[in-house]
Amino acid sequence: LTSFSVRYLTRYVEDRAMLVASIVIGLIGSVLLMDEPFNKTLPVWRFLIGFSLTTIAFPVGRNVVLGVFGNVLGPVNQGRWMGIIIAVSALPRVIGPFLALKTLELIHWKTWLEFGICTVLFGVAILGTLQNIQSLVPYSEFIQSQHGNKSEP
């Protein structure tokens, strides 16, 4: 359902704006899932909203990142590069549950550390994305800008 929504939204919203939005949605969801800074226990409403936001943020981000990456690569064989991205993104899904369980056991089943780490990672991602947002242009626009910047004799 989220993938179809992304397909529809990208007709009207620029990919870079969708990328920033997915990171911000994930950041807000992670903040809502932390228990210690707010309460000793995590209220059900915060869990439901935070979980929903992070559940939406990940597929939106993945789809948009793959689209932006494909546009940036241009007319090269993209299969190898997309395969590398998918393989690397599978690694946290394999290792993540084990690390999450160990983290939760370490801090007596509180979520502040686990989702605090996620919040920091989302924060770093948003800063890196905003710093490089102008570089995330389709290959054709990049080539056009390069030809436009050359001085002609």
PDB file of C-alpha atoms in Angstrom:
ATOM      1  CA  LEU A   1       0.000   0.000   0.000  1.00  0.00           C
ATOM      2  CA  THR A   2       2.824   2.397   0.875  1.00  0.00           C
ATOM      3  CA  SER A   3       4.635   1.627  -2.390  1.00  0.00           C
ATOM      4  CA  PHE A   4       1.534   2.485  -4.403  1.00  0.00           C
ATOM      5  CA  SER A   5       1.153   5.707  -2.410  1.00  0.00           C
ATOM      6  CA  VAL A   6       4.758   6.635  -3.160  1.00  0.00           C
ATOM      7  CA  ARG A   7       4.224   5.944  -6.853  1.00  0.00           C
ATOM      8  CA  TYR A   8       1.205   8.282  -6.848  1.00  0.00           C
ATOM      9  CA  LEU A   9       2.832  10.996  -4.709  1.00  0.00           C
ATOM     10  CA  THR A  10       6.005  11.178  -6.806  1.00  0.00           C
ATOM     11  CA  ARG A  11       3.881  12.374  -9.718  1.00  0.00           C
ATOM     12  CA  TYR A  12       3.149  15.549  -7.768  1.00  0.00           C
ATOM     13  CA  VAL A  13       6.001  15.877  -5.255  1.00  0.00           C
ATOM     14  CA  GLU A  14       9.689  16.049  -6.117  1.00  0.00           C
ATOM     15  CA  ASP A  15      11.763  13.004  -5.110  1.00  0.00           C
ATOM     16  CA  ARG A  16      14.109  15.068  -2.950  1.00  0.00           C
ATOM     17  CA  ALA A  17      11.175  16.482  -0.973  1.00  0.00           C
ATOM     18  CA  MET A  18       9.812  12.949  -0.502  1.00  0.00           C
ATOM     19  CA  LEU A  19      13.232  11.815   0.727  1.00  0.00           C
ATOM     20  CA  VAL A  20      13.424  14.594   3.310  1.00  0.00           C
ATOM     21  CA  ALA A  21       9.822  13.933   4.366  1.00  0.00           C
ATOM     22  CA  SER A  22      10.485  10.216   4.906  1.00  0.00           C
ATOM     23  CA  ILE A  23      13.518  10.964   7.083  1.00  0.00           C
ATOM     24  CA  VAL A  24      11.579  13.530   9.133  1.00  0.00           C
ATOM     25  CA  ILE A  25       8.660  11.088   9.562  1.00  0.00           C
ATOM     26  CA  GLY A  26      11.095   8.401  10.759  1.00  0.00           C
ATOM     27  CA  LEU A  27      12.754  10.864  13.139  1.00  0.00           C
ATOM     28  CA  ILE A  28       9.402  11.831  14.692  1.00  0.00           C
ATOM     29  CA  GLY A  29       8.392   8.176  14.970  1.00  0.00           C
ATOM     30  CA  SER A  30      11.651   7.270  16.713  1.00  0.00           C
ATOM     31  CA  VAL A  31      11.296  10.143  19.169  1.00  0.00           C
ATOM     32  CA  LEU A  32       7.766   9.010  20.019  1.00  0.00           C
ATOM     33  CA  LEU A  33       8.978   5.465  20.682  1.00  0.00           C
ATOM     34  CA  MET A  34      11.492   6.529  23.359  1.00  0.00           C
ATOM     35  CA  ASP A  35      10.148   5.980  26.858  1.00  0.00           C
ATOM     36  CA  GLU A  36      12.552   7.564  29.382  1.00  0.00           C
ATOM     37  CA  PRO A  37      12.639  11.242  28.398  1.00  0.00           C
ATOM     38  CA  PHE A  38       8.861  11.494  28.653  1.00  0.00           C
ATOM     39  CA  ASN A  39       7.480   8.824  31.012  1.00  0.00           C
ATOM     40  CA  LYS A  40       8.670   5.760  32.871  1.00  0.00           C
ATOM     41  CA  THR A  41       6.414   3.699  30.609  1.00  0.00           C
ATOM     42  CA  LEU A  42       5.526   4.119  26.984  1.00  0.00           C
ATOM     43  CA  PRO A  43       1.844   5.035  26.586  1.00  0.00           C
ATOM     44  CA  VAL A  44      -0.111   2.985  24.063  1.00  0.00           C
ATOM     45  CA  TRP A  45      -1.048   6.027  21.950  1.00  0.00           C
ATOM     46  CA  ARG A  46       2.640   7.014  21.554  1.00  0.00           C
ATOM     47  CA  PHE A  47       3.572   3.466  20.642  1.00  0.00           C
ATOM     48  CA  LEU A  48       0.845   3.265  18.000  1.00  0.00           C
ATOM     49  CA  ILE A  49       1.645   6.651  16.453  1.00  0.00           C
ATOM     50  CA  GLY A  50       5.434   6.143  16.601  1.00  0.00           C
ATOM     51  CA  PHE A  51       5.231   2.626  15.201  1.00  0.00           C
ATOM     52  CA  SER A  52       2.886   3.782  12.426  1.00  0.00           C
ATOM     53  CA  LEU A  53       5.191   6.646  11.460  1.00  0.00           C
ATOM     54  CA  THR A  54       8.309   4.480  11.333  1.00  0.00           C
ATOM     55  CA  THR A  55       6.392   1.789   9.452  1.00  0.00           C
ATOM     56  CA  ILE A  56       5.476   4.386   6.830  1.00  0.00           C
ATOM     57  CA  ALA A  57       8.896   6.081   6.757  1.00  0.00           C
ATOM     58  CA  PHE A  58      10.981   3.025   5.864  1.00  0.00           C
ATOM     59  CA  PRO A  59       9.247   1.870   2.652  1.00  0.00           C
ATOM     60  CA  VAL A  60       8.754   5.474   1.502  1.00  0.00           C
ATOM     61  CA  GLY A  61      12.435   6.189   2.091  1.00  0.00           C
ATOM     62  CA  ARG A  62      13.569   2.981   0.396  1.00  0.00           C
ATOM     63  CA  ASN A  63      11.444   3.543  -2.707  1.00  0.00           C
ATOM     64  CA  VAL A  64      12.431   7.183  -3.019  1.00  0.00           C
ATOM     65  CA  VAL A  65      16.132   6.462  -2.434  1.00  0.00           C
ATOM     66  CA  LEU A  66      16.117   3.801  -5.138  1.00  0.00           C
ATOM     67  CA  GLY A  67      14.385   6.217  -7.509  1.00  0.00           C
ATOM     68  CA  VAL A  68      16.781   9.077  -6.759  1.00  0.00           C
ATOM     69  CA  PHE A  69      19.776   6.753  -7.018  1.00  0.00           C
ATOM     70  CA  GLY A  70      18.560   5.426 -10.368  1.00  0.00           C
ATOM     71  CA  ASN A  71      18.116   8.976 -11.661  1.00  0.00           C
ATOM     72  CA  VAL A  72      21.566  10.034 -10.431  1.00  0.00           C
ATOM     73  CA  LEU A  73      23.277   7.009 -12.008  1.00  0.00           C
ATOM     74  CA  GLY A  74      21.947   7.799 -15.437  1.00  0.00           C
ATOM     75  CA  PRO A  75      22.337   5.534 -18.471  1.00  0.00           C
ATOM     76  CA  VAL A  76      24.656   2.934 -16.907  1.00  0.00           C
ATOM     77  CA  ASN A  77      23.837  -0.652 -15.984  1.00  0.00           C
ATOM     78  CA  GLN A  78      21.939   0.037 -12.769  1.00  0.00           C
ATOM     79  CA  GLY A  79      21.294  -3.587 -11.835  1.00  0.00           C
ATOM     80  CA  ARG A  80      24.646  -4.063 -10.109  1.00  0.00           C
ATOM     81  CA  TRP A  81      24.320  -0.842  -8.108  1.00  0.00           C
ATOM     82  CA  MET A  82      20.709  -1.501  -7.109  1.00  0.00           C
ATOM     83  CA  GLY A  83      21.711  -5.018  -6.050  1.00  0.00           C
ATOM     84  CA  ILE A  84      24.472  -3.618  -3.846  1.00  0.00           C
ATOM     85  CA  ILE A  85      22.052  -1.172  -2.204  1.00  0.00           C
ATOM     86  CA  ILE A  86      19.489  -3.908  -1.558  1.00  0.00           C
ATOM     87  CA  ALA A  87      22.140  -6.294  -0.197  1.00  0.00           C
ATOM     88  CA  VAL A  88      23.581  -3.665   2.130  1.00  0.00           C
ATOM     89  CA  SER A  89      20.114  -2.641   3.304  1.00  0.00           C
ATOM     90  CA  ALA A  90      19.324  -6.277   4.140  1.00  0.00           C
ATOM     91  CA  LEU A  91      22.206  -6.471   6.614  1.00  0.00           C
ATOM     92  CA  PRO A  92      20.482  -4.391   9.336  1.00  0.00           C
ATOM     93  CA  ARG A  93      17.337  -6.494   8.940  1.00  0.00           C
ATOM     94  CA  VAL A  94      19.404  -9.602   9.676  1.00  0.00           C
ATOM     95  CA  ILE A  95      21.553  -8.237  12.507  1.00  0.00           C
ATOM     96  CA  GLY A  96      19.116  -5.634  13.871  1.00  0.00           C
ATOM     97  CA  PRO A  97      16.743  -7.907  15.808  1.00  0.00           C
ATOM     98  CA  PHE A  98      19.633  -9.514  17.693  1.00  0.00           C
ATOM     99  CA  LEU A  99      21.191  -6.154  18.563  1.00  0.00           C
ATOM    100  CA  ALA A 100      17.800  -4.736  19.540  1.00  0.00           C
ATOM    101  CA  LEU A 101      17.153  -7.649  21.882  1.00  0.00           C
ATOM    102  CA  LYS A 102      20.575  -7.306  23.512  1.00  0.00           C
ATOM    103  CA  THR A 103      20.065  -3.548  23.887  1.00  0.00           C
ATOM    104  CA  LEU A 104      16.639  -4.017  25.480  1.00  0.00           C
ATOM    105  CA  GLU A 105      18.009  -6.654  27.875  1.00  0.00           C
ATOM    106  CA  LEU A 106      20.911  -4.368  28.778  1.00  0.00           C
ATOM    107  CA  ILE A 107      18.663  -1.474  29.827  1.00  0.00           C
ATOM    108  CA  HIS A 108      15.879  -3.537  31.429  1.00  0.00           C
ATOM    109  CA  TRP A 109      13.394  -3.426  28.543  1.00  0.00           C
ATOM    110  CA  LYS A 110      13.313   0.375  28.223  1.00  0.00           C
ATOM    111  CA  THR A 111      13.288   1.772  24.690  1.00  0.00           C
ATOM    112  CA  TRP A 112      15.159   5.056  25.141  1.00  0.00           C
ATOM    113  CA  LEU A 113      18.566   3.732  24.035  1.00  0.00           C
ATOM    114  CA  GLU A 114      17.331   1.743  21.056  1.00  0.00           C
ATOM    115  CA  PHE A 115      15.166   4.485  19.618  1.00  0.00           C
ATOM    116  CA  GLY A 116      17.603   7.152  20.771  1.00  0.00           C
ATOM    117  CA  ILE A 117      20.175   5.562  18.462  1.00  0.00           C
ATOM    118  CA  CYS A 118      17.580   5.516  15.665  1.00  0.00           C
ATOM    119  CA  THR A 119      16.795   9.178  16.323  1.00  0.00           C
ATOM    120  CA  VAL A 120      20.480  10.110  16.105  1.00  0.00           C
ATOM    121  CA  LEU A 121      20.837   8.139  12.857  1.00  0.00           C
ATOM    122  CA  PHE A 122      17.788   9.868  11.387  1.00  0.00           C
ATOM    123  CA  GLY A 123      19.233  13.214  12.513  1.00  0.00           C
ATOM    124  CA  VAL A 124      22.554  12.493  10.808  1.00  0.00           C
ATOM    125  CA  ALA A 125      20.694  11.342   7.684  1.00  0.00           C
ATOM    126  CA  ILE A 126      18.619  14.523   7.519  1.00  0.00           C
ATOM    127  CA  LEU A 127      21.715  16.707   7.976  1.00  0.00           C
ATOM    128  CA  GLY A 128      23.616  14.801   5.287  1.00  0.00           C
ATOM    129  CA  THR A 129      20.657  14.896   2.929  1.00  0.00           C
ATOM    130  CA  LEU A 130      20.071  18.611   3.405  1.00  0.00           C
ATOM    131  CA  GLN A 131      23.784  19.330   2.957  1.00  0.00           C
ATOM    132  CA  ASN A 132      23.863  17.420  -0.352  1.00  0.00           C
ATOM    133  CA  ILE A 133      20.321  18.025  -1.610  1.00  0.00           C
ATOM    134  CA  GLN A 134      21.498  20.041  -4.620  1.00  0.00           C
ATOM    135  CA  SER A 135      23.713  17.146  -5.763  1.00  0.00           C
ATOM    136  CA  LEU A 136      20.778  14.723  -5.954  1.00  0.00           C
ATOM    137  CA  VAL A 137      19.736  15.636  -9.479  1.00  0.00           C
ATOM    138  CA  PRO A 138      18.998  13.346 -12.413  1.00  0.00           C
ATOM    139  CA  TYR A 139      21.981  12.511 -14.588  1.00  0.00           C
ATOM    140  CA  SER A 140      20.556  14.424 -17.549  1.00  0.00           C
ATOM    141  CA  GLU A 141      20.287  17.618 -15.473  1.00  0.00           C
ATOM    142  CA  PHE A 142      23.831  17.105 -14.177  1.00  0.00           C
ATOM    143  CA  ILE A 143      25.198  16.751 -17.721  1.00  0.00           C
ATOM    144  CA  GLN A 144      23.218  19.775 -18.846  1.00  0.00           C
ATOM    145  CA  SER A 145      24.579  21.860 -15.971  1.00  0.00           C
ATOM    146  CA  GLN A 146      28.127  20.751 -16.801  1.00  0.00           C
ATOM    147  CA  HIS A 147      27.743  21.843 -20.430  1.00  0.00           C
ATOM    148  CA  GLY A 148      26.182  25.122 -19.294  1.00  0.00           C
ATOM    149  CA  ASN A 149      29.124  25.874 -16.960  1.00  0.00           C
ATOM    150  CA  LYS A 150      31.818  25.443 -19.631  1.00  0.00           C
ATOM    151  CA  SER A 151      32.950  28.594 -21.310  1.00  0.00           C
ATOM    152  CA  GLU A 152      32.833  28.296 -25.068  1.00  0.00           C
ATOM    153  CA  PRO A 153      35.784  29.560 -27.173  1.00  0.00           C
TER     154      PRO A 153
END
